[in-house]
Amino acid sequence: MNKELLLDLDGIVIRPRKKYFSETYSQDYDVPLEDIIPFFRDDYKRAAVGGIDIREVLPTYLAKWGWKGTVDGFLRYWFGNERDVDEKVLDIVRDLRQKGVKVHLASDNETHRAKYLMDEVGLRKQFDKVFFSCDLGCTKGEPQFFEKVINGLQVKPEEIEYWDDDRKNVEVAKSVGIKGKVYTTFEEFKT
């Protein structure tokens, strides 16, 4: 095990979702999925790299989607649907940290969900450093993301072991010298 472990958030620390939030909202509120997808395809992607604040663009979408509450209420509903922490993974994280391994998070997320997961769910205290696309200005699908992680950790790329459930992200990390592994099962990860 390397002295630096970098974990993807969604799909590893947060259990894999059974369905996308857009599908959940569509079913819960009887809104056609094709009315929801443009938000995630366009404005959410811009927010995920810090380009816009979703709180500013959501009111227009929420009006189309028939949401009767506030933007904050919508964000609580959304984020509450995607916060199922895998305690077995956190047990390993705690154990590794006690053994001197530094454990970090890497995630493509927008500012408000990142803050919610770190502060409300309490993940900030579980990790040494966190790297969010909204703060770095690029996603894990871009080599720059991992170059910024390497700079932030001030280590050599080969000293970082990175786990992600998305093979594409692992390949991008490997392209800059990080030891990348595809997360498929908890059993494989814990060994």
PDB file of C-alpha atoms in Angstrom:
ATOM      1  CA  MET A   1       0.000   0.000   0.000  1.00  0.00           C
ATOM      2  CA  ASN A   2       1.265   3.424  -0.899  1.00  0.00           C
ATOM      3  CA  LYS A   3       1.488   6.180   1.700  1.00  0.00           C
ATOM      4  CA  GLU A   4      -1.111   8.178  -0.276  1.00  0.00           C
ATOM      5  CA  LEU A   5      -4.510   6.695  -1.105  1.00  0.00           C
ATOM      6  CA  LEU A   6      -6.911   8.663  -3.301  1.00  0.00           C
ATOM      7  CA  LEU A   7     -10.534   7.518  -3.451  1.00  0.00           C
ATOM      8  CA  ASP A   8     -13.396   8.447  -5.708  1.00  0.00           C
ATOM      9  CA  LEU A   9     -16.386   9.651  -3.704  1.00  0.00           C
ATOM     10  CA  ASP A  10     -19.525   8.525  -5.536  1.00  0.00           C
ATOM     11  CA  GLY A  11     -19.509   4.793  -6.135  1.00  0.00           C
ATOM     12  CA  ILE A  12     -16.953   3.977  -3.420  1.00  0.00           C
ATOM     13  CA  VAL A  13     -17.323   6.123  -0.284  1.00  0.00           C
ATOM     14  CA  ILE A  14     -20.921   6.905  -1.196  1.00  0.00           C
ATOM     15  CA  ARG A  15     -22.530   3.629  -2.222  1.00  0.00           C
ATOM     16  CA  PRO A  16     -23.298   3.231  -5.910  1.00  0.00           C
ATOM     17  CA  ARG A  17     -26.676   4.715  -6.708  1.00  0.00           C
ATOM     18  CA  LYS A  18     -29.470   2.458  -7.836  1.00  0.00           C
ATOM     19  CA  LYS A  19     -30.565   5.161 -10.259  1.00  0.00           C
ATOM     20  CA  TYR A  20     -29.635   8.699 -11.156  1.00  0.00           C
ATOM     21  CA  PHE A  21     -31.240  11.529  -9.209  1.00  0.00           C
ATOM     22  CA  SER A  22     -32.897  12.732 -12.427  1.00  0.00           C
ATOM     23  CA  GLU A  23     -34.729   9.382 -12.601  1.00  0.00           C
ATOM     24  CA  THR A  24     -35.720   9.578  -8.932  1.00  0.00           C
ATOM     25  CA  TYR A  25     -37.109  13.086  -9.344  1.00  0.00           C
ATOM     26  CA  SER A  26     -38.891  12.132 -12.551  1.00  0.00           C
ATOM     27  CA  GLN A  27     -40.622   9.245 -10.798  1.00  0.00           C
ATOM     28  CA  ASP A  28     -41.335  11.031  -7.503  1.00  0.00           C
ATOM     29  CA  TYR A  29     -42.796  14.143  -9.134  1.00  0.00           C
ATOM     30  CA  ASP A  30     -44.092  12.768 -12.431  1.00  0.00           C
ATOM     31  CA  VAL A  31     -41.827  15.017 -14.505  1.00  0.00           C
ATOM     32  CA  PRO A  32     -40.671  13.736 -17.896  1.00  0.00           C
ATOM     33  CA  LEU A  33     -37.021  12.745 -17.767  1.00  0.00           C
ATOM     34  CA  GLU A  34     -36.349  14.683 -20.980  1.00  0.00           C
ATOM     35  CA  ASP A  35     -37.302  17.876 -19.073  1.00  0.00           C
ATOM     36  CA  ILE A  36     -34.696  17.157 -16.379  1.00  0.00           C
ATOM     37  CA  ILE A  37     -31.752  15.914 -18.452  1.00  0.00           C
ATOM     38  CA  PRO A  38     -30.814  19.346 -19.946  1.00  0.00           C
ATOM     39  CA  PHE A  39     -29.945  20.658 -16.470  1.00  0.00           C
ATOM     40  CA  PHE A  40     -27.499  17.815 -15.819  1.00  0.00           C
ATOM     41  CA  ARG A  41     -26.114  17.853 -19.350  1.00  0.00           C
ATOM     42  CA  ASP A  42     -25.456  21.593 -19.395  1.00  0.00           C
ATOM     43  CA  ASP A  43     -25.630  23.740 -16.262  1.00  0.00           C
ATOM     44  CA  TYR A  44     -24.680  21.016 -13.786  1.00  0.00           C
ATOM     45  CA  LYS A  45     -21.565  20.212 -15.822  1.00  0.00           C
ATOM     46  CA  ARG A  46     -20.579  23.886 -15.767  1.00  0.00           C
ATOM     47  CA  ALA A  47     -21.190  24.027 -12.010  1.00  0.00           C
ATOM     48  CA  ALA A  48     -19.091  20.893 -11.498  1.00  0.00           C
ATOM     49  CA  VAL A  49     -16.021  22.810 -12.688  1.00  0.00           C
ATOM     50  CA  GLY A  50     -16.897  25.969 -10.777  1.00  0.00           C
ATOM     51  CA  GLY A  51     -18.218  27.836 -13.809  1.00  0.00           C
ATOM     52  CA  ILE A  52     -21.597  28.721 -12.319  1.00  0.00           C
ATOM     53  CA  ASP A  53     -23.511  28.440  -9.060  1.00  0.00           C
ATOM     54  CA  ILE A  54     -26.426  26.030  -9.459  1.00  0.00           C
ATOM     55  CA  ARG A  55     -28.425  28.024  -6.901  1.00  0.00           C
ATOM     56  CA  GLU A  56     -28.597  30.822  -9.467  1.00  0.00           C
ATOM     57  CA  VAL A  57     -29.861  28.681 -12.363  1.00  0.00           C
ATOM     58  CA  LEU A  58     -32.055  26.210 -10.487  1.00  0.00           C
ATOM     59  CA  PRO A  59     -35.126  28.475 -10.050  1.00  0.00           C
ATOM     60  CA  THR A  60     -35.806  28.400 -13.803  1.00  0.00           C
ATOM     61  CA  TYR A  61     -35.557  24.611 -13.893  1.00  0.00           C
ATOM     62  CA  LEU A  62     -37.566  24.126 -10.709  1.00  0.00           C
ATOM     63  CA  ALA A  63     -40.416  26.171 -12.159  1.00  0.00           C
ATOM     64  CA  LYS A  64     -40.452  23.872 -15.222  1.00  0.00           C
ATOM     65  CA  TRP A  65     -40.278  20.791 -13.016  1.00  0.00           C
ATOM     66  CA  GLY A  66     -43.160  21.851 -10.784  1.00  0.00           C
ATOM     67  CA  TRP A  67     -41.124  22.050  -7.579  1.00  0.00           C
ATOM     68  CA  LYS A  68     -43.224  23.972  -5.042  1.00  0.00           C
ATOM     69  CA  GLY A  69     -40.553  24.498  -2.399  1.00  0.00           C
ATOM     70  CA  THR A  70     -37.416  26.568  -2.138  1.00  0.00           C
ATOM     71  CA  VAL A  71     -34.077  26.035  -3.846  1.00  0.00           C
ATOM     72  CA  ASP A  72     -32.628  25.033  -0.470  1.00  0.00           C
ATOM     73  CA  GLY A  73     -35.440  22.531   0.012  1.00  0.00           C
ATOM     74  CA  PHE A  74     -34.753  21.053  -3.403  1.00  0.00           C
ATOM     75  CA  LEU A  75     -31.031  20.757  -2.679  1.00  0.00           C
ATOM     76  CA  ARG A  76     -31.764  18.992   0.639  1.00  0.00           C
ATOM     77  CA  TYR A  77     -34.088  16.559  -1.168  1.00  0.00           C
ATOM     78  CA  TRP A  78     -31.512  15.934  -3.917  1.00  0.00           C
ATOM     79  CA  PHE A  79     -28.464  15.571  -1.708  1.00  0.00           C
ATOM     80  CA  GLY A  80     -30.400  13.479   0.797  1.00  0.00           C
ATOM     81  CA  ASN A  81     -31.056  10.969  -1.977  1.00  0.00           C
ATOM     82  CA  GLU A  82     -27.328  10.574  -2.665  1.00  0.00           C
ATOM     83  CA  ARG A  83     -25.639  10.302   0.719  1.00  0.00           C
ATOM     84  CA  ASP A  84     -25.555   6.589   1.540  1.00  0.00           C
ATOM     85  CA  VAL A  85     -22.063   6.270   3.022  1.00  0.00           C
ATOM     86  CA  ASP A  86     -20.437   2.847   2.885  1.00  0.00           C
ATOM     87  CA  GLU A  87     -19.331   2.417   6.491  1.00  0.00           C
ATOM     88  CA  LYS A  88     -17.170  -0.588   5.584  1.00  0.00           C
ATOM     89  CA  VAL A  89     -15.113   1.652   3.303  1.00  0.00           C
ATOM     90  CA  LEU A  90     -14.844   4.281   6.043  1.00  0.00           C
ATOM     91  CA  ASP A  91     -13.680   1.591   8.498  1.00  0.00           C
ATOM     92  CA  ILE A  92     -10.814   0.802   6.118  1.00  0.00           C
ATOM     93  CA  VAL A  93     -10.077   4.520   5.703  1.00  0.00           C
ATOM     94  CA  ARG A  94      -9.873   4.977   9.488  1.00  0.00           C
ATOM     95  CA  ASP A  95      -7.676   1.889   9.872  1.00  0.00           C
ATOM     96  CA  LEU A  96      -5.287   3.026   7.136  1.00  0.00           C
ATOM     97  CA  ARG A  97      -5.028   6.518   8.580  1.00  0.00           C
ATOM     98  CA  GLN A  98      -4.176   5.069  11.991  1.00  0.00           C
ATOM     99  CA  LYS A  99      -1.369   3.163  10.261  1.00  0.00           C
ATOM    100  CA  GLY A 100       0.036   6.370   8.780  1.00  0.00           C
ATOM    101  CA  VAL A 101      -1.470   6.182   5.297  1.00  0.00           C
ATOM    102  CA  LYS A 102      -2.850   9.504   4.110  1.00  0.00           C
ATOM    103  CA  VAL A 103      -6.288   9.051   2.554  1.00  0.00           C
ATOM    104  CA  HIS A 104      -7.827  11.643   0.246  1.00  0.00           C
ATOM    105  CA  LEU A 105     -10.993  12.116  -1.791  1.00  0.00           C
ATOM    106  CA  ALA A 106     -11.310  12.979  -5.477  1.00  0.00           C
ATOM    107  CA  SER A 107     -14.701  13.864  -6.906  1.00  0.00           C
ATOM    108  CA  ASP A 108     -16.505  15.557  -9.740  1.00  0.00           C
ATOM    109  CA  ASN A 109     -19.053  17.631  -7.834  1.00  0.00           C
ATOM    110  CA  GLU A 110     -20.473  21.093  -7.642  1.00  0.00           C
ATOM    111  CA  THR A 111     -19.874  23.352  -4.638  1.00  0.00           C
ATOM    112  CA  HIS A 112     -23.102  22.869  -2.681  1.00  0.00           C
ATOM    113  CA  ARG A 113     -23.130  19.069  -2.777  1.00  0.00           C
ATOM    114  CA  ALA A 114     -19.420  18.999  -1.948  1.00  0.00           C
ATOM    115  CA  LYS A 115     -20.034  21.190   1.107  1.00  0.00           C
ATOM    116  CA  TYR A 116     -23.075  19.137   2.122  1.00  0.00           C
ATOM    117  CA  LEU A 117     -21.158  15.854   1.991  1.00  0.00           C
ATOM    118  CA  MET A 118     -18.129  17.254   3.782  1.00  0.00           C
ATOM    119  CA  ASP A 119     -19.961  19.148   6.521  1.00  0.00           C
ATOM    120  CA  GLU A 120     -23.486  17.747   6.897  1.00  0.00           C
ATOM    121  CA  VAL A 121     -22.601  14.105   6.253  1.00  0.00           C
ATOM    122  CA  GLY A 122     -19.302  14.574   8.092  1.00  0.00           C
ATOM    123  CA  LEU A 123     -16.857  13.265   5.520  1.00  0.00           C
ATOM    124  CA  ARG A 124     -14.357  16.117   5.902  1.00  0.00           C
ATOM    125  CA  LYS A 125     -12.983  14.726   9.161  1.00  0.00           C
ATOM    126  CA  GLN A 126     -12.560  11.251   7.633  1.00  0.00           C
ATOM    127  CA  PHE A 127      -9.997  12.312   5.012  1.00  0.00           C
ATOM    128  CA  ASP A 128      -6.693  14.130   4.965  1.00  0.00           C
ATOM    129  CA  LYS A 129      -7.437  16.197   1.840  1.00  0.00           C
ATOM    130  CA  VAL A 130     -10.326  16.522  -0.581  1.00  0.00           C
ATOM    131  CA  PHE A 131     -10.140  17.424  -4.254  1.00  0.00           C
ATOM    132  CA  PHE A 132     -13.351  18.545  -5.931  1.00  0.00           C
ATOM    133  CA  SER A 133     -13.704  19.421  -9.596  1.00  0.00           C
ATOM    134  CA  CYS A 134     -15.606  22.584  -8.635  1.00  0.00           C
ATOM    135  CA  ASP A 135     -12.496  23.826  -6.812  1.00  0.00           C
ATOM    136  CA  LEU A 136      -9.939  22.624  -9.358  1.00  0.00           C
ATOM    137  CA  GLY A 137     -11.750  23.907 -12.463  1.00  0.00           C
ATOM    138  CA  CYS A 138     -11.535  20.567 -14.276  1.00  0.00           C
ATOM    139  CA  THR A 139     -12.927  17.046 -13.999  1.00  0.00           C
ATOM    140  CA  LYS A 140     -11.356  13.654 -13.376  1.00  0.00           C
ATOM    141  CA  GLY A 141     -11.714  13.017 -17.090  1.00  0.00           C
ATOM    142  CA  GLU A 142      -8.891  15.544 -17.656  1.00  0.00           C
ATOM    143  CA  PRO A 143      -5.194  15.012 -16.838  1.00  0.00           C
ATOM    144  CA  GLN A 144      -5.076  18.498 -15.263  1.00  0.00           C
ATOM    145  CA  PHE A 145      -7.286  17.259 -12.412  1.00  0.00           C
ATOM    146  CA  PHE A 146      -4.727  14.675 -11.362  1.00  0.00           C
ATOM    147  CA  GLU A 147      -1.801  17.018 -11.981  1.00  0.00           C
ATOM    148  CA  LYS A 148      -3.428  19.416  -9.506  1.00  0.00           C
ATOM    149  CA  VAL A 149      -3.885  16.552  -7.029  1.00  0.00           C
ATOM    150  CA  ILE A 150      -0.194  15.645  -7.347  1.00  0.00           C
ATOM    151  CA  ASN A 151       0.734  19.303  -6.747  1.00  0.00           C
ATOM    152  CA  GLY A 152      -1.649  19.513  -3.802  1.00  0.00           C
ATOM    153  CA  LEU A 153      -0.221  16.409  -2.170  1.00  0.00           C
ATOM    154  CA  GLN A 154       3.381  17.366  -3.017  1.00  0.00           C
ATOM    155  CA  VAL A 155       4.340  13.765  -3.785  1.00  0.00           C
ATOM    156  CA  LYS A 156       5.492  11.853  -6.826  1.00  0.00           C
ATOM    157  CA  PRO A 157       2.630  10.474  -8.959  1.00  0.00           C
ATOM    158  CA  GLU A 158       3.724   6.873  -8.397  1.00  0.00           C
ATOM    159  CA  GLU A 159       3.325   7.379  -4.628  1.00  0.00           C
ATOM    160  CA  ILE A 160      -0.442   7.736  -5.077  1.00  0.00           C
ATOM    161  CA  GLU A 161      -2.786   4.769  -5.354  1.00  0.00           C
ATOM    162  CA  TYR A 162      -6.120   5.856  -6.849  1.00  0.00           C
ATOM    163  CA  TRP A 163      -9.377   3.908  -6.849  1.00  0.00           C
ATOM    164  CA  ASP A 164     -12.391   4.860  -8.975  1.00  0.00           C
ATOM    165  CA  ASP A 165     -15.399   2.917 -10.197  1.00  0.00           C
ATOM    166  CA  ASP A 166     -15.085   4.613 -13.601  1.00  0.00           C
ATOM    167  CA  ARG A 167     -12.402   2.993 -15.767  1.00  0.00           C
ATOM    168  CA  LYS A 168     -11.988   6.174 -17.845  1.00  0.00           C
ATOM    169  CA  ASN A 169     -10.975   8.195 -14.774  1.00  0.00           C
ATOM    170  CA  VAL A 170      -8.500   5.500 -13.753  1.00  0.00           C
ATOM    171  CA  GLU A 171      -6.914   5.599 -17.210  1.00  0.00           C
ATOM    172  CA  VAL A 172      -6.580   9.391 -17.043  1.00  0.00           C
ATOM    173  CA  ALA A 173      -4.896   9.121 -13.624  1.00  0.00           C
ATOM    174  CA  LYS A 174      -2.515   6.489 -14.990  1.00  0.00           C
ATOM    175  CA  SER A 175      -1.629   8.788 -17.897  1.00  0.00           C
ATOM    176  CA  VAL A 176       0.042  11.166 -15.415  1.00  0.00           C
ATOM    177  CA  GLY A 177       1.835   8.395 -13.516  1.00  0.00           C
ATOM    178  CA  ILE A 178      -0.615   7.623 -10.700  1.00  0.00           C
ATOM    179  CA  LYS A 179      -1.190   3.966  -9.810  1.00  0.00           C
ATOM    180  CA  GLY A 180      -4.854   3.562 -10.727  1.00  0.00           C
ATOM    181  CA  LYS A 181      -7.229   0.731  -9.894  1.00  0.00           C
ATOM    182  CA  VAL A 182     -10.821   0.173 -10.968  1.00  0.00           C
ATOM    183  CA  TYR A 183     -13.171  -0.366  -8.032  1.00  0.00           C
ATOM    184  CA  THR A 184     -15.552  -3.227  -8.757  1.00  0.00           C
ATOM    185  CA  THR A 185     -16.271  -4.807  -5.370  1.00  0.00           C
ATOM    186  CA  PHE A 186     -15.585  -4.024  -1.748  1.00  0.00           C
ATOM    187  CA  GLU A 187     -13.954  -7.433  -1.329  1.00  0.00           C
ATOM    188  CA  GLU A 188     -11.368  -6.636  -3.992  1.00  0.00           C
ATOM    189  CA  PHE A 189     -10.752  -3.161  -2.557  1.00  0.00           C
ATOM    190  CA  LYS A 190     -10.139  -4.296   1.014  1.00  0.00           C
ATOM    191  CA  THR A 191      -7.291  -6.637   0.060  1.00  0.00           C
TER     192      THR A 191
END
